[in-house]
Each structure stands twice: as C-alpha cells, then as structure tokens.
Coordinates of C-alpha atoms in Angstrom, one line a residue:
Chain A
M1 CA -16.4 24.9 81.2
A2 CA -19.2 24.4 78.6
V3 CA -21.1 27.5 79.5
P4 CA -18.2 30.1 79.7
L5 CA -16.7 28.6 76.5
A6 CA -20.1 28.9 74.7
F7 CA -20.2 32.6 75.8
L8 CA -16.7 33.2 74.3
I9 CA -17.7 31.4 71.1
G10 CA -20.9 33.5 71.0
L11 CA -18.7 36.6 71.2
V12 CA -16.7 35.4 68.2
F13 CA -20.0 34.8 66.3
G14 CA -21.4 38.2 67.2
T15 CA -18.1 39.9 66.3
G16 CA -18.1 38.2 62.9
I17 CA -21.7 39.2 62.2
M18 CA -20.9 42.8 63.2
I19 CA -17.7 43.1 61.2
S20 CA -19.1 41.4 58.2
G21 CA -22.0 43.9 58.1
M22 CA -24.7 41.2 58.4
A23 CA -26.3 42.9 61.4
N24 CA -27.4 45.6 58.9
P25 CA -30.6 44.6 57.1
A26 CA -30.0 47.2 54.4
K27 CA -26.7 45.4 53.5
V28 CA -28.5 42.0 53.2
L29 CA -31.3 43.4 51.1
N30 CA -28.8 45.1 48.8
F31 CA -27.1 41.8 48.1
F32 CA -30.3 40.6 46.5
D33 CA -31.0 43.8 44.7
I34 CA -28.8 43.2 41.7
A35 CA -31.1 45.3 39.6
G36 CA -30.7 48.3 42.0
T37 CA -28.3 49.3 44.8
W38 CA -26.3 46.0 44.6
D39 CA -23.8 45.3 47.4
P40 CA -22.1 41.9 46.8
S41 CA -20.6 41.8 50.4
L42 CA -22.8 38.9 51.5
A43 CA -21.1 36.5 49.1
F44 CA -17.8 37.4 50.7
V45 CA -19.3 36.6 54.2
M46 CA -20.5 33.2 53.0
G47 CA -17.2 32.6 51.2
G48 CA -15.1 33.4 54.3
A49 CA -17.4 31.4 56.7
L50 CA -17.6 28.4 54.4
T51 CA -13.9 28.2 53.7
V52 CA -13.1 28.2 57.5
A53 CA -15.9 25.8 58.4
L54 CA -15.2 23.4 55.5
I55 CA -11.5 23.0 56.6
G56 CA -12.2 23.3 60.3
Y57 CA -15.0 20.6 60.3
R58 CA -12.7 18.3 58.4
I59 CA -10.1 18.5 61.1
V60 CA -12.5 18.5 64.1
L61 CA -14.9 15.7 62.9
R62 CA -11.9 13.4 62.5
R63 CA -11.6 13.3 66.2
P64 CA -13.6 10.6 68.1
R65 CA -15.6 13.1 70.2
P66 CA -15.8 16.8 71.1
V67 CA -13.7 18.1 74.0
L68 CA -16.7 18.7 76.3
D69 CA -19.2 16.0 75.3
T70 CA -19.3 12.3 74.6
C71 CA -20.4 12.6 71.0
F72 CA -21.0 15.0 68.1
H73 CA -24.6 16.1 67.8
L74 CA -25.0 15.9 64.0
P75 CA -28.2 15.9 61.9
T76 CA -28.7 12.5 60.5
R77 CA -31.6 13.1 58.1
R78 CA -30.8 12.9 54.4
D79 CA -34.3 12.9 52.8
I80 CA -35.7 15.8 50.9
D81 CA -39.2 16.4 52.2
P82 CA -41.9 19.0 51.6
A83 CA -41.3 20.7 55.0
L84 CA -37.6 21.4 54.0
I85 CA -38.6 22.9 50.7
G86 CA -41.7 24.9 51.8
G87 CA -40.0 26.0 55.0
S88 CA -36.9 27.2 53.3
A89 CA -39.0 29.1 50.7
L90 CA -41.0 30.7 53.4
F91 CA -37.8 31.6 55.3
G92 CA -36.4 33.2 52.1
V93 CA -39.5 35.3 51.6
G94 CA -39.4 36.5 55.2
W95 CA -35.7 37.2 54.9
G96 CA -36.3 39.2 51.7
I97 CA -39.0 41.3 53.2
A98 CA -36.9 43.0 55.9
G99 CA -33.3 41.7 55.6
F100 CA -33.2 40.0 59.0
C101 CA -32.2 36.3 59.4
P102 CA -32.0 34.5 62.7
G103 CA -28.1 34.7 62.8
G104 CA -28.1 38.4 61.9
S105 CA -30.9 39.5 64.1
I106 CA -29.6 38.3 67.4
P107 CA -26.4 40.3 67.3
A108 CA -28.4 43.2 65.9
L109 CA -30.3 43.2 69.2
G110 CA -27.0 44.5 70.7
L111 CA -27.3 47.6 68.5
L112 CA -30.4 48.6 70.5
R113 CA -32.6 49.3 67.5
P114 CA -36.3 48.7 67.8
Q115 CA -36.6 47.0 64.5
A116 CA -34.3 44.2 65.6
A117 CA -36.3 43.7 68.8
V118 CA -39.6 43.6 66.9
F119 CA -38.2 41.1 64.4
V120 CA -36.8 38.8 67.1
C121 CA -40.1 38.8 69.0
A122 CA -42.1 38.0 65.9
M123 CA -39.6 35.3 64.9
L124 CA -39.8 33.6 68.3
A125 CA -43.6 33.7 68.0
G126 CA -43.4 32.2 64.5
M127 CA -41.1 29.4 65.9
A128 CA -43.7 28.7 68.7
I129 CA -46.6 28.7 66.1
A130 CA -44.7 26.3 63.8
R131 CA -43.9 23.9 66.7
R132 CA -47.7 23.8 67.6
L133 CA -48.6 23.2 64.0
R134 CA -46.1 20.4 63.6
A135 CA -47.1 18.8 66.9
R136 CA -50.8 18.9 65.9
R137 CA -50.0 17.5 62.4
A138 CA -47.8 14.7 63.9
A139 CA -50.2 13.8 66.7
P140 CA -52.8 11.7 64.8
R141 CA -50.2 9.7 62.9
P142 CA -47.0 9.4 64.8
R143 CA -44.0 9.1 62.5
L144 CA -41.8 6.2 63.2
S145 CA -38.7 7.3 61.3
Chain B
M1 CA -36.4 54.2 48.7
S2 CA -32.8 53.7 47.9
D3 CA -30.8 52.5 50.8
M4 CA -27.2 52.3 49.6
T5 CA -24.5 50.4 51.5
A6 CA -20.8 50.4 50.8
F7 CA -19.2 47.2 49.3
T8 CA -16.9 45.9 52.1
P9 CA -15.1 42.8 50.7
I10 CA -12.3 42.7 53.3
Q11 CA -14.4 43.3 56.4
S12 CA -17.1 40.9 55.1
L13 CA -14.5 38.2 54.3
L14 CA -12.9 38.6 57.7
G15 CA -16.2 38.7 59.5
G16 CA -17.3 35.7 57.6
A17 CA -14.1 33.9 58.6
L18 CA -14.9 34.7 62.3
I19 CA -18.5 33.3 61.9
G20 CA -16.9 30.1 60.4
L21 CA -14.4 30.0 63.3
S22 CA -17.2 30.1 65.8
A23 CA -18.9 27.2 64.0
V24 CA -15.7 25.2 64.1
L25 CA -15.1 26.0 67.8
L26 CA -18.7 25.1 68.9
M27 CA -18.2 21.7 67.1
A28 CA -14.8 21.1 68.5
F29 CA -15.8 21.8 72.1
H30 CA -19.5 21.2 72.4
G31 CA -20.1 19.0 69.4
R32 CA -22.9 21.2 68.3
I33 CA -24.0 22.9 65.1
A34 CA -23.8 26.7 65.3
G35 CA -27.2 27.3 63.8
M36 CA -29.2 30.1 65.2
T37 CA -32.5 28.4 64.6
G38 CA -31.5 25.3 66.4
I39 CA -30.0 27.2 69.3
L40 CA -33.1 29.3 69.7
A41 CA -35.4 26.2 69.4
G42 CA -33.4 24.5 72.1
L43 CA -34.4 27.2 74.6
L44 CA -38.0 26.2 74.5
P45 CA -39.2 24.3 77.7
G46 CA -38.4 20.6 77.9
Q47 CA -35.0 20.8 76.2
E48 CA -31.7 19.8 77.7
G49 CA -28.6 22.0 77.4
R50 CA -30.1 25.4 77.9
G51 CA -27.1 26.8 79.7
W52 CA -24.6 26.7 76.8
R53 CA -27.3 28.0 74.4
L54 CA -28.1 31.0 76.6
A55 CA -24.4 31.7 77.0
F56 CA -23.8 31.6 73.2
L57 CA -26.7 34.0 72.6
A58 CA -25.5 36.3 75.4
G59 CA -22.1 36.5 73.7
A60 CA -23.6 37.1 70.3
V61 CA -25.6 40.0 71.6
L62 CA -22.9 41.4 73.8
A63 CA -20.2 41.7 71.1
P64 CA -21.9 44.5 69.2
L65 CA -23.3 46.0 72.4
L66 CA -19.8 46.3 73.9
A67 CA -18.2 47.5 70.7
T68 CA -20.7 50.3 70.3
T69 CA -21.1 51.4 73.9
L70 CA -17.6 50.8 75.5
G71 CA -15.6 50.7 72.3
G72 CA -17.3 53.7 70.7
I73 CA -17.3 51.8 67.3
E74 CA -20.0 52.8 64.9
I75 CA -21.8 49.8 63.3
P76 CA -23.9 50.7 60.3
F77 CA -27.6 49.7 60.7
S78 CA -30.4 50.8 58.4
S79 CA -33.9 49.3 58.2
Q80 CA -36.5 51.1 56.2
T81 CA -39.1 48.3 56.3
P82 CA -42.3 49.5 58.1
L83 CA -42.8 47.8 61.5
P84 CA -45.9 45.8 60.5
W85 CA -43.9 44.3 57.7
I86 CA -41.1 43.5 60.1
V87 CA -43.6 41.5 62.1
V88 CA -44.8 39.6 59.0
S89 CA -41.2 39.0 58.1
G90 CA -40.4 37.7 61.6
L91 CA -43.3 35.3 61.6
A92 CA -42.4 34.0 58.2
V93 CA -38.8 33.5 59.2
G94 CA -39.7 31.8 62.5
I95 CA -42.2 29.4 60.8
G96 CA -40.0 28.8 57.8
T97 CA -36.8 28.0 59.6
T98 CA -38.6 25.7 62.0
F99 CA -40.2 23.7 59.2
G100 CA -37.1 24.0 57.1
G101 CA -34.8 22.9 59.9
G102 CA -32.4 25.7 59.7
C103 CA -31.4 29.1 58.5
T104 CA -28.4 31.0 57.0
S105 CA -26.1 29.8 59.8
G106 CA -27.4 26.3 60.3
H107 CA -28.0 25.2 56.7
G108 CA -26.0 28.0 54.9
I109 CA -22.7 27.6 56.8
C110 CA -22.7 24.5 59.0
G111 CA -24.7 22.2 56.8
N112 CA -23.0 23.3 53.6
A113 CA -19.6 22.8 55.2
R114 CA -20.7 19.2 56.0
L115 CA -21.8 18.9 52.3
S116 CA -25.3 18.0 53.5
R117 CA -27.6 17.7 50.5
R118 CA -30.6 18.9 52.6
S119 CA -28.6 22.0 53.5
I120 CA -27.4 22.7 49.9
L121 CA -31.0 22.4 48.6
A122 CA -32.4 24.6 51.5
T123 CA -29.7 27.2 50.8
L124 CA -30.5 27.4 47.1
I125 CA -34.2 27.7 47.9
F126 CA -34.0 30.4 50.5
M127 CA -31.5 32.4 48.5
L128 CA -33.8 32.3 45.4
A129 CA -36.9 33.1 47.4
A130 CA -35.2 36.1 49.1
G131 CA -33.9 37.4 45.8
L132 CA -37.4 37.1 44.2
T133 CA -39.0 38.8 47.2
V134 CA -36.5 41.7 47.1
Y135 CA -37.1 42.1 43.4
A136 CA -40.9 42.1 43.8
I137 CA -40.8 44.7 46.6
R138 CA -38.2 47.0 45.1
H139 CA -39.0 46.7 41.4
G140 CA -42.2 44.8 40.9
I141 CA -45.0 45.9 43.2
G142 CA -45.6 49.6 42.6
G143 CA -42.7 49.8 40.2
A144 CA -39.8 51.5 42.0

C-alpha cells in the first residue's frame, strides 16, 4: 500500500506545483523582482500550502503513529549550526540564479523542457558532491550527537 | 530581458493548498516529511525506503506530463537563464540544500508548519539570498 499511495500523493504534489505556477522558473524569479516585473503569486502558494499543512499536521501528529508505519519520521535537531545557515544561503543564491528549486524542478521535468533536465542533473551532482564533502569532513572527527 | 508572468492569486492559492495537502497525506500515511531534498537524498545507495520515494517522484513528474500530453492543458514555462548558469544554479542548489538540510518544500512548508526554528531561519535566509541574487542579476550587474 505504501508505494501506490506515495504515487498518488506525488500526483497531488505535482498537480499543486503545476497549478500554482511553481514549475515555471520565470514566475519564481518574478516574485523576487519587486523592482521589476513583480509577480506576487509565490506568496499565495506558500500561504495556501502553509495553511493546509499547519492545520493538517496538528490533526495528524496527534495520532500515535502514521497509518502505514510504526512511527513518525520527524527531524529532531533544534540547534542552529553554520551548515544550516551557509547551506540555506547557497541554496537561495542558486534558486535566484535560475528560478528552479528542488520541489519545482521535479514536476517541471514532466513539461519536457531541456532546462529542467539540465537543472535536475546538476542538482543531483551537487547533492552527491555535498555528501562527499560532508563525509570527508566528518571522518577524522566523528560527531557523537 | 523582461520575462513577464501573470499574477495568479486563485490558482496559486489552490495549487499551494494541494502542495500542503500532499504534505499532510504523506505524514498521515507514511509518517514522512514531504521535502524534495530529503526524498531525493533517500534515493542514494544504502538508504531504506526507496520504493515510496521513487513512487512519489514518479507521481510528481507524471502529473504535469499527463496534463500536457493527454489533457492538452498548456502549462506556462519560461526560462531565459543560459544553460551554463543553470548548471551553476543546480550545483549550488544541490550543495546548499544538502548542507542546509532542506529546501522550499522541506523547510519552507513542512518545517515551518511544524514551527521548527531551524526551518524558520532557513526559510528567511534562502528567501533573502534569492531576492538579493535576483536583484543583482537583473538590476545590479550590468545594470538592466
């Protein structure tokens, strides 16, 4: 059940990205271009998504466990570390260069445009590079947290 | 290079609500965060639970593909960024989201909906960085 349901939930996600206009890099870039061709739509996407998720999570996370698993897999870290700050800043710069973010670029693949495919390949390469860097950095001094 | 897009408050609100719904459903059934960075990272070798991740990704790609091919719906898409810069952008996004532990979906929607302070800070930082980058490219460097 977990796999077919994940497929259906993925369809809902992809449909949401598509309808909201977030598969379109120009629309994303225009949100940030207040001084130019401003398009405030992205704020409405975040508003709609956050409202539903805030209320939905409240209801769902009150249950003892998810329907198809024994526990909720929630991040437990609460510390603010340099990796969070630097990584998020670098992500923002990359997002601002072309208007693709991970969640927007995957559904954009379905539009069969070369830009989306090039972006996703480069992003996956970046993820692999970052994992290597992190593994190398962590190797000499294993963190015990 | 002006690249106008229409302001779509209703569609964007509705689409956003569907993105939020998918996050709630994935938590309710799988107990997982619907963050694209985390889902992609979980596909790398040596991770458990690749099946549901691949299925989620397939659904996310197929929705626009089916809508445009079978449904005949036209989805606006415009990207004027030169391909070499798209490669730079992809590398930065891949490295940044891995170190930052999430992206617009993971931190921006799921994390903020859980009121995680890491996610709130990450969101403020990547929104600000993206805004400054767009300003620098469109109005700063070369003066558009």
